[in-house]
PDB file of C-alpha atoms in Angstrom:
ATOM      1  CA  THR J   1       0.000   0.000   0.000  1.00 53.00           C
ATOM      2  CA  HIS J   2       1.025   3.620  -0.260  1.00 58.00           C
ATOM      3  CA  SER J   3      -0.014   7.040   0.957  1.00 60.00           C
ATOM      4  CA  PRO J   4      -3.073   8.572  -0.748  1.00 63.00           C
ATOM      5  CA  LYS J   5      -1.806  12.101  -0.080  1.00 59.00           C
ATOM      6  CA  ALA J   6      -0.538  12.765  -3.601  1.00 60.00           C
ATOM      7  CA  GLY J   7      -3.439  11.018  -5.335  1.00 64.00           C
ATOM      8  CA  GLN J   8      -1.140   9.070  -7.641  1.00 67.00           C
ATOM      9  CA  GLY J   9      -2.277   5.487  -7.135  1.00 69.00           C
ATOM     10  CA  MET J  10      -4.942   5.479  -9.838  1.00 73.00           C
ATOM     11  CA  ASN J  11      -2.887   7.664 -12.185  1.00 75.00           C
ATOM     12  CA  VAL J  12       0.026   5.239 -12.140  1.00 79.00           C
ATOM     13  CA  SER J  13      -2.120   2.097 -12.207  1.00 82.00           C
ATOM     14  CA  MET J  14      -3.973   3.321 -15.309  1.00 85.00           C
ATOM     15  CA  GLN J  15      -0.644   3.717 -17.093  1.00 87.00           C
ATOM     16  CA  ASP J  16       0.342   0.253 -15.855  1.00 89.00           C
ATOM     17  CA  THR J  17      -2.853  -1.137 -17.348  1.00 92.00           C
ATOM     18  CA  PHE J  18      -2.378   0.613 -20.687  1.00 93.00           C
ATOM     19  CA  ASN J  19       1.221  -0.568 -20.905  1.00 95.00           C
ATOM     20  CA  LEU J  20       0.233  -4.178 -20.242  1.00 96.00           C
ATOM     21  CA  GLY J  21      -3.047  -4.084 -22.157  1.00 96.00           C
ATOM     22  CA  TRP J  22      -1.760  -3.398 -25.653  1.00 97.00           C
ATOM     23  CA  LYS J  23       1.084  -5.872 -25.228  1.00 98.00           C
ATOM     24  CA  LEU J  24      -1.278  -8.588 -24.024  1.00 97.00           C
ATOM     25  CA  ALA J  25      -3.547  -7.890 -26.998  1.00 98.00           C
ATOM     26  CA  TYR J  26      -0.619  -8.293 -29.404  1.00 98.00           C
ATOM     27  CA  VAL J  27       0.254 -11.692 -27.925  1.00 98.00           C
ATOM     28  CA  LEU J  28      -3.363 -12.896 -27.988  1.00 97.00           C
ATOM     29  CA  GLN J  29      -3.781 -11.688 -31.581  1.00 96.00           C
ATOM     30  CA  GLY J  30      -0.627 -13.494 -32.655  1.00 96.00           C
ATOM     31  CA  ARG J  31       1.247 -10.293 -33.468  1.00 97.00           C
ATOM     32  CA  ALA J  32       4.011 -10.931 -30.897  1.00 97.00           C
ATOM     33  CA  GLU J  33       5.571 -13.806 -28.935  1.00 97.00           C
ATOM     34  CA  LYS J  34       4.725 -14.429 -25.259  1.00 96.00           C
ATOM     35  CA  SER J  35       8.156 -13.116 -24.279  1.00 96.00           C
ATOM     36  CA  PHE J  36       6.907  -9.710 -25.459  1.00 97.00           C
ATOM     37  CA  LEU J  37       5.104  -9.415 -22.108  1.00 97.00           C
ATOM     38  CA  HIS J  38       8.404  -9.299 -20.219  1.00 96.00           C
ATOM     39  CA  SER J  39       8.754  -5.695 -21.355  1.00 97.00           C
ATOM     40  CA  TYR J  40       5.910  -4.730 -19.005  1.00 95.00           C
ATOM     41  CA  SER J  41       7.890  -5.226 -15.797  1.00 94.00           C
ATOM     42  CA  ALA J  42      11.067  -3.972 -17.456  1.00 94.00           C
ATOM     43  CA  GLU J  43       9.375  -0.634 -18.187  1.00 93.00           C
ATOM     44  CA  ARG J  44       6.984  -0.199 -15.259  1.00 92.00           C
ATOM     45  CA  TRP J  45       9.136  -1.361 -12.332  1.00 88.00           C
ATOM     46  CA  ALA J  46      11.044   1.925 -12.288  1.00 86.00           C
ATOM     47  CA  GLU J  47       7.769   3.880 -12.153  1.00 83.00           C
ATOM     48  CA  ALA J  48       6.506   1.777  -9.250  1.00 81.00           C
ATOM     49  CA  LYS J  49       9.754   2.498  -7.401  1.00 82.00           C
ATOM     50  CA  ARG J  50       9.382   6.205  -8.068  1.00 80.00           C
ATOM     51  CA  LEU J  51       5.811   6.128  -6.765  1.00 77.00           C
ATOM     52  CA  VAL J  52       6.962   4.561  -3.494  1.00 77.00           C
ATOM     53  CA  GLU J  53       9.726   7.161  -3.152  1.00 75.00           C
ATOM     54  CA  THR J  54       7.254   9.983  -3.801  1.00 73.00           C
ATOM     55  CA  ASP J  55       4.892   8.502  -1.205  1.00 70.00           C
ATOM     56  CA  HIS J  56       7.731   8.457   1.298  1.00 70.00           C
ATOM     57  CA  GLU J  57       8.395  12.149   0.730  1.00 71.00           C
ATOM     58  CA  TRP J  58       4.724  13.000   1.144  1.00 68.00           C
ATOM     59  CA  ALA J  59       4.510  10.949   4.344  1.00 70.00           C
ATOM     60  CA  ARG J  60       7.457  12.886   5.787  1.00 70.00           C
ATOM     61  CA  ILE J  61       5.897  16.199   4.808  1.00 69.00           C
ATOM     62  CA  MET J  62       2.493  15.433   6.261  1.00 68.00           C
ATOM     63  CA  SER J  63       3.659  13.758   9.461  1.00 70.00           C
ATOM     64  CA  ALA J  64       6.340  16.237  10.588  1.00 67.00           C
ATOM     65  CA  PRO J  65       5.075  18.958  13.000  1.00 70.00           C
ATOM     66  CA  PRO J  66       4.983  22.401  11.331  1.00 64.00           C
ATOM     67  CA  GLY J  67       8.223  24.310  11.707  1.00 61.00           C
ATOM     68  CA  GLU J  68      10.115  21.362  13.162  1.00 59.00           C
ATOM     69  CA  SER J  69      11.461  19.786   9.996  1.00 58.00           C
ATOM     70  CA  GLU J  70      14.261  20.597   7.579  1.00 58.00           C
ATOM     71  CA  LEU J  71      11.509  20.429   4.968  1.00 57.00           C
ATOM     72  CA  ASP J  72      10.176  23.749   6.262  1.00 59.00           C
ATOM     73  CA  LYS J  73      13.221  25.698   5.130  1.00 64.00           C
ATOM     74  CA  GLY J  74      12.381  28.345   2.557  1.00 64.00           C
ATOM     75  CA  ASP J  75       9.606  30.861   1.977  1.00 69.00           C
ATOM     76  CA  GLU J  76       6.963  28.444   0.689  1.00 67.00           C
ATOM     77  CA  PRO J  77       4.967  25.893   2.678  1.00 66.00           C
ATOM     78  CA  ARG J  78       6.578  22.494   2.301  1.00 66.00           C
ATOM     79  CA  PHE J  79       3.561  20.875   0.642  1.00 64.00           C
ATOM     80  CA  VAL J  80       3.434  23.673  -1.964  1.00 69.00           C
ATOM     81  CA  ARG J  81       7.092  23.159  -2.767  1.00 69.00           C
ATOM     82  CA  GLN J  82       6.590  19.407  -3.033  1.00 67.00           C
ATOM     83  CA  PHE J  83       3.707  19.871  -5.467  1.00 67.00           C
ATOM     84  CA  LYS J  84       5.793  22.187  -7.654  1.00 68.00           C
ATOM     85  CA  GLU J  85       8.793  19.872  -7.677  1.00 66.00           C
ATOM     86  CA  ASN J  86       6.643  16.920  -8.714  1.00 67.00           C
ATOM     87  CA  LEU J  87       4.299  18.565 -11.211  1.00 64.00           C
ATOM     88  CA  GLU J  88       5.547  16.458 -14.112  1.00 65.00           C
ATOM     89  CA  PHE J  89       5.187  13.241 -12.152  1.00 68.00           C
ATOM     90  CA  THR J  90       1.760  14.228 -10.830  1.00 69.00           C
ATOM     91  CA  GLY J  91       0.623  15.004 -14.377  1.00 65.00           C
ATOM     92  CA  GLY J  92       1.829  11.628 -15.635  1.00 66.00           C
ATOM     93  CA  LEU J  93       4.458  13.202 -17.904  1.00 70.00           C
ATOM     94  CA  ALA J  94       7.633  12.252 -16.047  1.00 74.00           C
ATOM     95  CA  VAL J  95       7.818   8.716 -17.429  1.00 87.00           C
ATOM     96  CA  LYS J  96      10.797   8.065 -19.691  1.00 92.00           C
ATOM     97  CA  TYR J  97      11.382   4.534 -20.904  1.00 94.00           C
ATOM     98  CA  ASP J  98      14.979   3.441 -21.374  1.00 94.00           C
ATOM     99  CA  GLU J  99      16.354   2.224 -24.682  1.00 97.00           C
ATOM    100  CA  SER J 100      15.080  -1.249 -25.533  1.00 97.00           C
ATOM    101  CA  PHE J 101      13.595  -3.195 -28.441  1.00 97.00           C
ATOM    102  CA  LEU J 102      10.494  -0.986 -28.014  1.00 98.00           C
ATOM    103  CA  THR J 103      12.346   2.290 -27.520  1.00 98.00           C
ATOM    104  CA  GLY J 104      15.035   3.228 -29.994  1.00 98.00           C
ATOM    105  CA  PRO J 105      18.341   5.037 -29.448  1.00 98.00           C
ATOM    106  CA  ALA J 106      18.570   8.829 -29.509  1.00 97.00           C
ATOM    107  CA  THR J 107      20.777   8.855 -32.619  1.00 98.00           C
ATOM    108  CA  TYR J 108      18.487  11.236 -34.511  1.00 98.00           C
ATOM    109  CA  GLN J 109      16.868  13.016 -31.570  1.00 98.00           C
ATOM    110  CA  ALA J 110      18.077  16.374 -32.919  1.00 98.00           C
ATOM    111  CA  LEU J 111      15.519  16.076 -35.720  1.00 99.00           C
ATOM    112  CA  ALA J 112      12.702  16.504 -33.178  1.00 98.00           C
ATOM    113  CA  THR J 113      14.025  17.968 -29.942  1.00 98.00           C
ATOM    114  CA  GLY J 114      10.546  18.492 -28.504  1.00 96.00           C
ATOM    115  CA  GLU J 115       9.473  14.873 -28.986  1.00 97.00           C
ATOM    116  CA  GLU J 116      11.872  13.007 -26.718  1.00 97.00           C
ATOM    117  CA  ILE J 117      12.292   9.300 -27.334  1.00 98.00           C
ATOM    118  CA  GLY J 118      10.904   7.280 -24.431  1.00 97.00           C
ATOM    119  CA  ARG J 119       8.546  10.030 -23.281  1.00 95.00           C
ATOM    120  CA  ARG J 120       4.889  10.629 -24.008  1.00 94.00           C
ATOM    121  CA  PHE J 121       4.069  12.116 -27.408  1.00 96.00           C
ATOM    122  CA  HIS J 122       3.423  15.844 -26.989  1.00 93.00           C
ATOM    123  CA  SER J 123       0.534  17.261 -28.965  1.00 93.00           C
ATOM    124  CA  ALA J 124       0.328  20.580 -30.820  1.00 95.00           C
ATOM    125  CA  PRO J 125      -2.243  22.345 -33.018  1.00 96.00           C
ATOM    126  CA  VAL J 126      -2.534  21.410 -36.688  1.00 97.00           C
ATOM    127  CA  VAL J 127      -5.070  21.821 -39.483  1.00 96.00           C
ATOM    128  CA  ARG J 128      -6.480  18.794 -41.277  1.00 96.00           C
ATOM    129  CA  LEU J 129      -5.981  19.265 -44.999  1.00 96.00           C
ATOM    130  CA  ALA J 130      -9.178  17.592 -46.218  1.00 95.00           C
ATOM    131  CA  ASP J 131     -11.547  20.018 -44.464  1.00 94.00           C
ATOM    132  CA  ALA J 132      -9.295  22.761 -43.005  1.00 93.00           C
ATOM    133  CA  LYS J 133     -10.417  21.808 -39.501  1.00 94.00           C
ATOM    134  CA  GLN J 134      -8.216  22.874 -36.604  1.00 94.00           C
ATOM    135  CA  LEU J 135      -7.220  19.946 -34.375  1.00 94.00           C
ATOM    136  CA  GLN J 136      -4.715  18.796 -31.784  1.00 95.00           C
ATOM    137  CA  LEU J 137      -2.492  16.206 -33.463  1.00 96.00           C
ATOM    138  CA  GLY J 138      -2.197  14.102 -30.330  1.00 93.00           C
ATOM    139  CA  HIS J 139      -5.966  13.957 -29.916  1.00 93.00           C
ATOM    140  CA  VAL J 140      -6.763  12.405 -33.290  1.00 92.00           C
ATOM    141  CA  ALA J 141      -5.113   9.112 -32.309  1.00 91.00           C
ATOM    142  CA  GLU J 142      -7.519   6.736 -30.585  1.00 91.00           C
ATOM    143  CA  ALA J 143      -6.563   4.095 -28.027  1.00 92.00           C
ATOM    144  CA  ASP J 144      -6.985   1.315 -30.571  1.00 95.00           C
ATOM    145  CA  GLY J 145      -3.723  -0.623 -30.269  1.00 96.00           C
ATOM    146  CA  ARG J 146      -2.190   0.781 -33.452  1.00 98.00           C
ATOM    147  CA  TRP J 147       1.271   2.215 -33.961  1.00 99.00           C
ATOM    148  CA  ARG J 148       1.570   5.689 -35.473  1.00 98.00           C
ATOM    149  CA  ILE J 149       4.206   6.970 -37.832  1.00 99.00           C
ATOM    150  CA  TYR J 150       4.025  10.760 -37.993  1.00 99.00           C
ATOM    151  CA  ALA J 151       5.991  11.999 -40.999  1.00 99.00           C
ATOM    152  CA  PHE J 152       6.957  15.666 -40.670  1.00 98.00           C
ATOM    153  CA  ALA J 153       7.798  17.019 -44.114  1.00 98.00           C
ATOM    154  CA  GLY J 154      10.810  19.159 -44.993  1.00 96.00           C
ATOM    155  CA  LYS J 155      10.115  22.794 -45.840  1.00 93.00           C
ATOM    156  CA  ASN J 156       9.904  22.332 -49.630  1.00 90.00           C
ATOM    157  CA  ASP J 157       7.997  19.048 -49.561  1.00 93.00           C
ATOM    158  CA  THR J 158       4.419  19.319 -50.865  1.00 89.00           C
ATOM    159  CA  SER J 159       4.125  15.564 -51.513  1.00 85.00           C
ATOM    160  CA  ASP J 160       4.772  15.797 -55.230  1.00 86.00           C
ATOM    161  CA  LYS J 161       6.023  12.646 -56.926  1.00 86.00           C
ATOM    162  CA  GLY J 162       9.611  12.057 -55.885  1.00 89.00           C
ATOM    163  CA  SER J 163       9.358  13.997 -52.618  1.00 94.00           C
ATOM    164  CA  ALA J 164      10.506  12.449 -49.334  1.00 97.00           C
ATOM    165  CA  ILE J 165       6.950  12.002 -48.046  1.00 97.00           C
ATOM    166  CA  HIS J 166       5.791  10.383 -51.283  1.00 96.00           C
ATOM    167  CA  LYS J 167       8.791   8.041 -51.370  1.00 97.00           C
ATOM    168  CA  LEU J 168       8.268   7.018 -47.742  1.00 98.00           C
ATOM    169  CA  ALA J 169       4.567   6.355 -48.307  1.00 98.00           C
ATOM    170  CA  ASP J 170       5.287   4.314 -51.436  1.00 98.00           C
ATOM    171  CA  TRP J 171       7.896   2.246 -49.600  1.00 98.00           C
ATOM    172  CA  LEU J 172       5.586   1.591 -46.647  1.00 99.00           C
ATOM    173  CA  GLU J 173       2.754   0.557 -48.946  1.00 98.00           C
ATOM    174  CA  SER J 174       4.556  -1.672 -51.417  1.00 97.00           C
ATOM    175  CA  ASP J 175       8.048  -2.792 -50.388  1.00 98.00           C
ATOM    176  CA  LYS J 176       8.381  -6.381 -49.174  1.00 97.00           C
ATOM    177  CA  ASN J 177      10.490  -5.223 -46.208  1.00 98.00           C
ATOM    178  CA  SER J 178       7.977  -2.598 -45.106  1.00 99.00           C
ATOM    179  CA  PRO J 179       6.352  -3.399 -41.732  1.00 98.00           C
ATOM    180  CA  VAL J 180       2.997  -2.404 -43.224  1.00 98.00           C
ATOM    181  CA  VAL J 181       3.348  -5.024 -45.961  1.00 98.00           C
ATOM    182  CA  LYS J 182       5.052  -7.625 -43.803  1.00 98.00           C
ATOM    183  CA  PHE J 183       2.906  -7.569 -40.660  1.00 98.00           C
ATOM    184  CA  THR J 184      -0.582  -6.522 -41.799  1.00 97.00           C
ATOM    185  CA  GLY J 185      -3.027  -9.346 -42.484  1.00 95.00           C
ATOM    186  CA  LYS J 186      -4.389  -9.801 -46.007  1.00 93.00           C
ATOM    187  CA  GLU J 187      -7.976  -9.253 -44.847  1.00 93.00           C
ATOM    188  CA  GLU J 188      -7.136  -6.226 -42.702  1.00 96.00           C
ATOM    189  CA  ASN J 189      -7.245  -2.557 -43.615  1.00 97.00           C
ATOM    190  CA  ILE J 190      -3.838  -1.327 -44.691  1.00 97.00           C
ATOM    191  CA  ASP J 191      -3.581   0.793 -41.525  1.00 98.00           C
ATOM    192  CA  ALA J 192      -4.862  -1.881 -39.124  1.00 97.00           C
ATOM    193  CA  LEU J 193      -1.468  -2.156 -37.437  1.00 98.00           C
ATOM    194  CA  ILE J 194       0.509   0.946 -38.431  1.00 98.00           C
ATOM    195  CA  ASP J 195      -1.269   4.241 -38.984  1.00 98.00           C
ATOM    196  CA  PHE J 196       0.784   6.523 -41.252  1.00 99.00           C
ATOM    197  CA  ARG J 197       0.117  10.277 -41.092  1.00 98.00           C
ATOM    198  CA  ALA J 198       1.867  13.313 -42.571  1.00 98.00           C
ATOM    199  CA  ILE J 199       2.291  16.905 -41.417  1.00 98.00           C
ATOM    200  CA  PHE J 200       3.351  19.620 -43.866  1.00 97.00           C
ATOM    201  CA  GLN J 201       4.826  23.069 -43.247  1.00 96.00           C
ATOM    202  CA  GLN J 202       2.570  24.797 -45.773  1.00 94.00           C
ATOM    203  CA  THR J 203      -0.928  26.040 -44.967  1.00 92.00           C
ATOM    204  CA  PHE J 204      -3.953  24.143 -46.260  1.00 90.00           C
ATOM    205  CA  ASP J 205      -4.477  26.463 -49.228  1.00 91.00           C
ATOM    206  CA  GLN J 206      -0.941  25.759 -50.487  1.00 92.00           C
ATOM    207  CA  LEU J 207      -1.342  21.983 -50.715  1.00 93.00           C
ATOM    208  CA  ALA J 208      -3.313  19.766 -53.086  1.00 92.00           C
ATOM    209  CA  TYR J 209      -5.032  16.831 -51.427  1.00 93.00           C
ATOM    210  CA  GLU J 210      -5.235  14.991 -54.747  1.00 92.00           C
ATOM    211  CA  ASN J 211      -1.408  14.913 -54.880  1.00 92.00           C
ATOM    212  CA  MET J 212      -1.142  12.856 -51.711  1.00 96.00           C
ATOM    213  CA  PRO J 213       0.087   9.257 -51.973  1.00 96.00           C
ATOM    214  CA  SER J 214      -2.539   6.546 -51.668  1.00 96.00           C
ATOM    215  CA  LEU J 215      -1.331   5.443 -48.226  1.00 98.00           C
ATOM    216  CA  LEU J 216      -2.420   8.849 -46.901  1.00 98.00           C
ATOM    217  CA  CYS J 217      -5.933   8.513 -48.330  1.00 97.00           C
ATOM    218  CA  PRO J 218      -6.634   4.764 -48.370  1.00 97.00           C
ATOM    219  CA  THR J 219      -9.955   3.086 -49.036  1.00 96.00           C
ATOM    220  CA  LYS J 220     -11.066   0.950 -46.091  1.00 95.00           C
ATOM    221  CA  GLY J 221     -13.742  -1.396 -44.864  1.00 92.00           C
ATOM    222  CA  LYS J 222     -16.325  -3.456 -46.715  1.00 92.00           C
ATOM    223  CA  LEU J 223     -17.658  -0.401 -48.517  1.00 94.00           C
ATOM    224  CA  GLY J 224     -14.245   0.873 -49.579  1.00 94.00           C
ATOM    225  CA  LEU J 225     -14.716   4.321 -48.057  1.00 95.00           C
ATOM    226  CA  GLN J 226     -11.795   6.719 -48.299  1.00 95.00           C
ATOM    227  CA  ASP J 227     -10.039   7.894 -45.151  1.00 96.00           C
ATOM    228  CA  HIS J 228      -9.543  11.668 -45.333  1.00 96.00           C
ATOM    229  CA  GLU J 229      -8.028  12.130 -41.856  1.00 96.00           C
ATOM    230  CA  LYS J 230      -4.323  11.386 -42.320  1.00 98.00           C
ATOM    231  CA  VAL J 231      -2.893  14.605 -43.780  1.00 98.00           C
ATOM    232  CA  PHE J 232      -2.268  17.757 -41.748  1.00 98.00           C
ATOM    233  CA  CYS J 233      -0.568  21.111 -42.171  1.00 96.00           C
ATOM    234  CA  VAL J 234       0.563  23.879 -39.844  1.00 95.00           C
ATOM    235  CA  ASP J 235      -2.013  25.883 -37.943  1.00 89.00           C
ATOM    236  CA  HIS J 236      -2.639  29.238 -39.616  1.00 77.00           C
ATOM    237  CA  LYS J 237      -5.026  30.578 -36.988  1.00 77.00           C
ATOM    238  CA  GLY J 238      -2.506  31.805 -34.442  1.00 80.00           C
ATOM    239  CA  GLN J 239      -2.462  28.758 -32.150  1.00 85.00           C
ATOM    240  CA  GLY J 240       1.175  27.900 -32.846  1.00 91.00           C
ATOM    241  CA  ASP J 241       3.345  26.133 -35.405  1.00 95.00           C
ATOM    242  CA  ILE J 242       3.898  22.471 -34.541  1.00 97.00           C
ATOM    243  CA  PHE J 243       7.351  22.498 -36.162  1.00 97.00           C
ATOM    244  CA  ASP J 244       8.485  25.306 -33.850  1.00 96.00           C
ATOM    245  CA  MET J 245       6.652  24.045 -30.777  1.00 96.00           C
ATOM    246  CA  ARG J 246       8.097  20.535 -31.015  1.00 97.00           C
ATOM    247  CA  GLY J 247      11.542  21.387 -32.364  1.00 97.00           C
ATOM    248  CA  ILE J 248      11.108  19.627 -35.708  1.00 98.00           C
ATOM    249  CA  ASP J 249      13.982  20.137 -38.152  1.00 98.00           C
ATOM    250  CA  ARG J 250      12.439  22.316 -40.859  1.00 98.00           C
ATOM    251  CA  GLU J 251      15.012  21.510 -43.516  1.00 97.00           C
ATOM    252  CA  LYS J 252      15.050  17.739 -43.244  1.00 97.00           C
ATOM    253  CA  GLY J 253      11.792  16.846 -41.533  1.00 98.00           C
ATOM    254  CA  CYS J 254      11.636  13.484 -39.754  1.00 98.00           C
ATOM    255  CA  MET J 255       9.595  10.469 -38.717  1.00 99.00           C
ATOM    256  CA  VAL J 256       8.266  10.170 -35.172  1.00 99.00           C
ATOM    257  CA  ILE J 257       7.179   6.612 -34.387  1.00 99.00           C
ATOM    258  CA  VAL J 258       4.653   6.433 -31.547  1.00 98.00           C
ATOM    259  CA  ARG J 259       3.642   3.314 -29.645  1.00 98.00           C
ATOM    260  CA  PRO J 260       0.023   2.282 -29.006  1.00 97.00           C
ATOM    261  CA  ASP J 261       0.322   3.701 -25.467  1.00 95.00           C
ATOM    262  CA  GLN J 262       1.322   7.107 -26.894  1.00 95.00           C
ATOM    263  CA  TYR J 263       5.004   6.919 -25.931  1.00 97.00           C
ATOM    264  CA  ILE J 264       7.624   7.832 -28.513  1.00 98.00           C
ATOM    265  CA  ALA J 265       9.512   4.790 -29.749  1.00 99.00           C
ATOM    266  CA  HIS J 266      11.806   6.367 -32.329  1.00 99.00           C
ATOM    267  CA  VAL J 267      12.806   9.516 -34.194  1.00 99.00           C
ATOM    268  CA  LEU J 268      14.282   8.845 -37.636  1.00 99.00           C
ATOM    269  CA  PRO J 269      15.087  10.592 -40.928  1.00 99.00           C
ATOM    270  CA  LEU J 270      12.405  10.338 -43.595  1.00 98.00           C
ATOM    271  CA  ASP J 271      14.568   8.004 -45.679  1.00 98.00           C
ATOM    272  CA  ALA J 272      15.544   5.620 -42.856  1.00 98.00           C
ATOM    273  CA  TYR J 273      13.715   2.673 -44.421  1.00 99.00           C
ATOM    274  CA  ASP J 274      16.110   0.013 -43.139  1.00 98.00           C
ATOM    275  CA  GLU J 275      15.873   1.331 -39.581  1.00 99.00           C
ATOM    276  CA  VAL J 276      12.070   1.263 -39.697  1.00 99.00           C
ATOM    277  CA  ALA J 277      12.083  -2.305 -41.006  1.00 99.00           C
ATOM    278  CA  ALA J 278      14.598  -3.441 -38.384  1.00 98.00           C
ATOM    279  CA  PHE J 279      12.724  -1.769 -35.528  1.00 98.00           C
ATOM    280  CA  PHE J 280       9.344  -3.371 -36.193  1.00 99.00           C
ATOM    281  CA  GLY J 281      10.981  -6.633 -37.205  1.00 98.00           C
ATOM    282  CA  GLY J 282      12.469  -6.853 -33.725  1.00 97.00           C
ATOM    283  CA  PHE J 283       9.181  -7.832 -32.072  1.00 98.00           C
ATOM    284  CA  LEU J 284       6.324  -8.300 -34.571  1.00 98.00           C
ATOM    285  CA  ILE J 285       5.323 -11.661 -36.055  1.00 97.00           C
ATOM    286  CA  GLU J 286       4.239 -12.109 -39.652  1.00 96.00           C
ATOM    287  CA  PRO J 287       0.562 -13.118 -39.873  1.00 94.00           C
ATOM    288  CA  LYS J 288      -0.223 -16.692 -40.818  1.00 85.00           C
ATOM    289  CA  ALA J 289      -1.321 -17.204 -44.400  1.00 70.00           C
TER     290      ALA J 289
END
């Protein structure tokens, strides 16, 4: 048991459940081996330890008589100072998973300094190209067990044929080594496992939706309806530029790979096809014919 003073028991346990839930689903669906579940304790043990340590600090603060503890030094009440020092943890944003087969190395972290590998994906305002609707990028992803690849385009990329975004989409959709091709079932929608989305630096009136590669506007389901919700551009309504807010390299762009539990697994260049294939190949199982 632990102290209820900081109100963190449910917050942490919900993250525990999410971490275990999507991994358990992958094993039950035949997408990963049973050993995949070992990553749960490897990732969450450190957070459980931190929770106990935080509880200990709160117990000391609440049990010590006022003015009789070294914790009372300073101008602020000790509980106020403790809240401020632990804001990130209290908000559930202090988690950072170490490098593993689910969390890549920081080799290309400079391409997206505001989206730190191992931490939760940070949202920012964008505009959806298909209908010019203002949205938060992080809010369009549902808790549906899918991986996300967010492709941030370089400054001159408008997804014309031969552009980095178009080449990446074509590779993901058709190459035999692509994780989309390799690990998506024949009867599944093309984005059933990996949801590919693109964000451009131009405003919506400077881009042509009809120029987008087919992976960004796929037909899905029994009725073959087209998905119009995968292409975004910078917000032009004064809410902020996602490239500036999240430190995305404007010249080169990048890929940000996000896990089903919304934690960042990798940051890679747009042409890092081999790295993408190797990353997903490290834990996914090819579907049975």
